[in-house]
PDB file of C-alpha atoms in Angstrom:
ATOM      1  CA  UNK A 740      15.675   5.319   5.991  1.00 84.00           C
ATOM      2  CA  UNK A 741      15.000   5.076   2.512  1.00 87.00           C
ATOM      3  CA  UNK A 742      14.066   1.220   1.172  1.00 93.00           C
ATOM      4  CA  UNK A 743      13.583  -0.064  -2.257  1.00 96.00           C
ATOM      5  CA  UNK A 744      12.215  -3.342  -4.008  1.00 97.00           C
ATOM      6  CA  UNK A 745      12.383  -3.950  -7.241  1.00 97.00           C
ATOM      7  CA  UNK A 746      10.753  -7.333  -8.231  1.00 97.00           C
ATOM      8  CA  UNK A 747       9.083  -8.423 -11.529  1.00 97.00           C
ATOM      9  CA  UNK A 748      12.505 -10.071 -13.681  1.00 97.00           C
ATOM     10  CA  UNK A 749      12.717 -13.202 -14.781  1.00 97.00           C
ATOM     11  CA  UNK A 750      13.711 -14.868 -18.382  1.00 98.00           C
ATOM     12  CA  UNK A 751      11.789 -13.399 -21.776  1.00 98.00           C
ATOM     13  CA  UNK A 752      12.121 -14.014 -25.763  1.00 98.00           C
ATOM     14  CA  UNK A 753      13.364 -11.442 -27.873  1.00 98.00           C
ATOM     15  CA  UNK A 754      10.891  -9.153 -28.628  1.00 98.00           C
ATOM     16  CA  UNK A 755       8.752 -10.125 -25.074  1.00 98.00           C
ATOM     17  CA  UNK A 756       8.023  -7.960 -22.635  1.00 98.00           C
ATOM     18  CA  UNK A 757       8.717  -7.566 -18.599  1.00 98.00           C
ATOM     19  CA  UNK A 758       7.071  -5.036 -16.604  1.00 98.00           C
ATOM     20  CA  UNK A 759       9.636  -4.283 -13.396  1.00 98.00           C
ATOM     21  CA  UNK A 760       8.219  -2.836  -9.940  1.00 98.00           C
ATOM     22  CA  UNK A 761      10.359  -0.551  -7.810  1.00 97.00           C
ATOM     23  CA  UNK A 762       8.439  -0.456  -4.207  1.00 95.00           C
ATOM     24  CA  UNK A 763       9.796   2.839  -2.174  1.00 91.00           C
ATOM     25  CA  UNK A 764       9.421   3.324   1.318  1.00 88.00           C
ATOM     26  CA  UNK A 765      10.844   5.638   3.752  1.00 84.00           C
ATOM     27  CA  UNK A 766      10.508   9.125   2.465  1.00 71.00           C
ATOM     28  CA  UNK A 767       8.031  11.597   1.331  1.00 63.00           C
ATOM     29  CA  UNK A 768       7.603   9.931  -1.900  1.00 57.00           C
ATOM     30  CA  UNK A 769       6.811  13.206  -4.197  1.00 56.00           C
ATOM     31  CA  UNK A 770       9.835  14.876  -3.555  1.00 63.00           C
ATOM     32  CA  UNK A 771      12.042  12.388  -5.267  1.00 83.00           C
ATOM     33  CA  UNK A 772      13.914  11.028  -8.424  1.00 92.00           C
ATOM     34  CA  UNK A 773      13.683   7.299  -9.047  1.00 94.00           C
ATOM     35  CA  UNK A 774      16.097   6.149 -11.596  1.00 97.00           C
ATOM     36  CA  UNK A 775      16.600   2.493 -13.335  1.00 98.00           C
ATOM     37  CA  UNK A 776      20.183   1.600 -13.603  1.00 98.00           C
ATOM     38  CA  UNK A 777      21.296  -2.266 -15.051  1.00 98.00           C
ATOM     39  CA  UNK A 778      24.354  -4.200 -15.270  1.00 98.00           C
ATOM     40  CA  UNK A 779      25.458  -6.910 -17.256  1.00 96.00           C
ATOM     41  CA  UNK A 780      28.216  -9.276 -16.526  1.00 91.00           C
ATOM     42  CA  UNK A 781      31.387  -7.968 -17.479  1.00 94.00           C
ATOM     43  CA  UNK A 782      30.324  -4.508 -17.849  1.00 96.00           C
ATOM     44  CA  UNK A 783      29.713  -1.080 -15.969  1.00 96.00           C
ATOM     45  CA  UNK A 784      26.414  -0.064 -14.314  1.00 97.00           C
ATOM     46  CA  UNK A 785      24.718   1.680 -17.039  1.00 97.00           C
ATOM     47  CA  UNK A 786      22.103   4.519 -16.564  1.00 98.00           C
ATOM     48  CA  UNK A 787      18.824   3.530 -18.410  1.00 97.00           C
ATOM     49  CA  UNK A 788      15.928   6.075 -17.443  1.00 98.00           C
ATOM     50  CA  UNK A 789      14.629   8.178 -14.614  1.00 97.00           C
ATOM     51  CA  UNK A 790      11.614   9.834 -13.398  1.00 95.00           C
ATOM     52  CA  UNK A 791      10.737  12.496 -10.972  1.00 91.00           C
ATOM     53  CA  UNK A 792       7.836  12.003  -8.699  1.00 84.00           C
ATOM     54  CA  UNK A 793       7.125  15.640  -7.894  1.00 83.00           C
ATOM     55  CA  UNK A 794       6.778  16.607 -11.315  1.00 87.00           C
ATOM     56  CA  UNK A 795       6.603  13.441 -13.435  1.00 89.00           C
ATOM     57  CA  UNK A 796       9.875  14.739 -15.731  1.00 93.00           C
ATOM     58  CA  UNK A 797      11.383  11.462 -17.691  1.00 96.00           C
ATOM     59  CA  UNK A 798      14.859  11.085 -19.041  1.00 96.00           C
ATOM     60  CA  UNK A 799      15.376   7.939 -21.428  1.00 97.00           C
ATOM     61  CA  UNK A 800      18.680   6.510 -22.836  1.00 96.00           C
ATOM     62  CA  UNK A 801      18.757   6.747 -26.194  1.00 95.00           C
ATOM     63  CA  UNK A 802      18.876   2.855 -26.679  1.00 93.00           C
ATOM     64  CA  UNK A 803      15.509   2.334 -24.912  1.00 95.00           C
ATOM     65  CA  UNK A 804      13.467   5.816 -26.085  1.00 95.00           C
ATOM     66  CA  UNK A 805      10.243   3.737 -27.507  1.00 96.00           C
ATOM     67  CA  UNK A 806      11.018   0.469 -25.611  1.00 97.00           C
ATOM     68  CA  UNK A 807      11.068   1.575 -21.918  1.00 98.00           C
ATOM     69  CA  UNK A 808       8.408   3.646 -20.570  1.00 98.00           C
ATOM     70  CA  UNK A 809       9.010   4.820 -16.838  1.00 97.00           C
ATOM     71  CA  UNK A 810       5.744   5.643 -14.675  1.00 95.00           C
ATOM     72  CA  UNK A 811       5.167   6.334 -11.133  1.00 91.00           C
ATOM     73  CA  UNK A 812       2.145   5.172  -8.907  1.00 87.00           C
ATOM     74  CA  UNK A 813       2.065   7.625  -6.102  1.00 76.00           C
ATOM     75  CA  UNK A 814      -0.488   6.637  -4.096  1.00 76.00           C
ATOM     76  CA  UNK A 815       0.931   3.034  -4.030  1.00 78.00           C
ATOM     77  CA  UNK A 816       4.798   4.120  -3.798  1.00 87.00           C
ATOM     78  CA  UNK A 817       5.735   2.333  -6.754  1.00 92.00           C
ATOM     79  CA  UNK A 818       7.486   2.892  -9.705  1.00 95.00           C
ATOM     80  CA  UNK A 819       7.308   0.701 -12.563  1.00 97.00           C
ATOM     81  CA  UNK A 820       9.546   0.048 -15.871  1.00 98.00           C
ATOM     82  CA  UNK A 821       7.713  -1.618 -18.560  1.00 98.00           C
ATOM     83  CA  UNK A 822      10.391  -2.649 -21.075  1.00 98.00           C
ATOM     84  CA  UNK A 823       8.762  -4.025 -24.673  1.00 98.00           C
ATOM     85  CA  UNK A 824      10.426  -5.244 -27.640  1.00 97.00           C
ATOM     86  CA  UNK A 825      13.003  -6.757 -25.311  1.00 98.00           C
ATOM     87  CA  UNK A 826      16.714  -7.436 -27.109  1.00 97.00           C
ATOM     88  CA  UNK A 827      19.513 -10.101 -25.576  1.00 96.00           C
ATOM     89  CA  UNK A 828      21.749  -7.121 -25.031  1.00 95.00           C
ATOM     90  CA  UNK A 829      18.591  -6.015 -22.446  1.00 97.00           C
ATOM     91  CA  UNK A 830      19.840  -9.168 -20.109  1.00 97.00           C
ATOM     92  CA  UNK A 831      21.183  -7.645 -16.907  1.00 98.00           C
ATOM     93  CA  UNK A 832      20.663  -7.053 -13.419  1.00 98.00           C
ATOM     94  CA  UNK A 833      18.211  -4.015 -13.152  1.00 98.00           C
ATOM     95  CA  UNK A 834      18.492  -2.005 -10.091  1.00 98.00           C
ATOM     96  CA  UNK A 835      16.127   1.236  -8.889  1.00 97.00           C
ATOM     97  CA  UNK A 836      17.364   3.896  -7.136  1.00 97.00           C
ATOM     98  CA  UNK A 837      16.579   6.740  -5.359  1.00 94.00           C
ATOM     99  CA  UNK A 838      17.751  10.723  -5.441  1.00 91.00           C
ATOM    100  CA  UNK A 839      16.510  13.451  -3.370  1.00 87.00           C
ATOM    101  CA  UNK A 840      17.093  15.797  -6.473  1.00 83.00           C
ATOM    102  CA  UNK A 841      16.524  15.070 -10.478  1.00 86.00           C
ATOM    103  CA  UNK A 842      18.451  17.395 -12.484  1.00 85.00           C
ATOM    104  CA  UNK A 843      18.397  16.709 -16.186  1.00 85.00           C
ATOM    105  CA  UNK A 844      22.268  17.321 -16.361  1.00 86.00           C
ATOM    106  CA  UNK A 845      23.108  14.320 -13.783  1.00 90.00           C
ATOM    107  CA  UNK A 846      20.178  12.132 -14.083  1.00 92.00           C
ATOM    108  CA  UNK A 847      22.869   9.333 -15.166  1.00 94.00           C
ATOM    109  CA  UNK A 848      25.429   9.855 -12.163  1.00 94.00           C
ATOM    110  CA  UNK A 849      24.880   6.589 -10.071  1.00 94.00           C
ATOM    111  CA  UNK A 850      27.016   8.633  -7.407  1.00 93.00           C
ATOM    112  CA  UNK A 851      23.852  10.980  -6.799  1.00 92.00           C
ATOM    113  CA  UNK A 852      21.654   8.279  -6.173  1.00 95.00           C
ATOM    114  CA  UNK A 853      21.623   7.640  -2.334  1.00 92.00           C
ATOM    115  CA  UNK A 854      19.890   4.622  -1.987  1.00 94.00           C
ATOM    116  CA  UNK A 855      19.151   1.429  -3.898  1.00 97.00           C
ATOM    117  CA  UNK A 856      17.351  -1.769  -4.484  1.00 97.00           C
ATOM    118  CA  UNK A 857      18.624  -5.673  -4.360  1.00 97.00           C
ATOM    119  CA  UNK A 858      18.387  -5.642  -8.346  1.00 97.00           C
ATOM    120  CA  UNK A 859      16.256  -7.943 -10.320  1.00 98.00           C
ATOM    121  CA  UNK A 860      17.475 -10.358 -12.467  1.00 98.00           C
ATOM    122  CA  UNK A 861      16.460  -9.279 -16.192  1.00 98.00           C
ATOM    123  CA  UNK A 862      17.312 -12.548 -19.209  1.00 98.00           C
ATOM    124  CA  UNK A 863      16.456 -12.329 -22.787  1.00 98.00           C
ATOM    125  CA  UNK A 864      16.898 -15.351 -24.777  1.00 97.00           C
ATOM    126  CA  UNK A 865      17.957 -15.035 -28.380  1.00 93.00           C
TER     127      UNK A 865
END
């Protein structure tokens, strides 16, 4: 069974920084897609970035391209989000996900992502 942690939220400025861990366990970690989703109160899950660990592909929303960078630690199982140049519309719930495939076309379908994380608690103060 496939487990995630993410961990590393808490409250920033605008314009801080947060660097968000996404521990996997449970799978052979190189043939997977780990994606960040978030969710803010009121609003949908959005879709913010995803990596693949077999090949190291990246897809970026366009509102974080430059902010976000997505990496993977594969001998540690651990995927991390460092977010910079952090915005009050940033404050949400981050969640990390897991999908056996990463296809460019549906890296934003939260459907296709079979398992998930607790979420992390992401504030940015104004």
């Amino acid at each position: 069974e496939v487990h995630l942690v993410e961990s590393g939220g808490g409250l920033v400025q605008a314009g801080g920084s947060l660097r968000l861990s996404c521990s996997v366990s449970g799978f052979t970690f190189g043939d997977y897609g780990i994606g960040w989703f978030r969710q803010a109160p009121g609003k949908e899950r959005e879709w913010i970035v995803s990596i693949s660990v077999t090949d190291s592909r990246t897809y970026y929303l366009d509102s974080v391209k430059g902010r976000f960078t997505i990496s993977s630690d594969n001998g540690e199982d651990i995927v991390y989000l460092q977010m910079n140049n952090l915005k009050p519309e940033d404050t949400a719930v981050y969640y990390c996900a897991s999908t056996p495939s990463l296809l460019k076309s549906f890296v934003d379908r939260a459907e296709l992502y079979s398992a998930w994380g607790q979420g992390t608690q992401v504030t940015v103060s104004s």
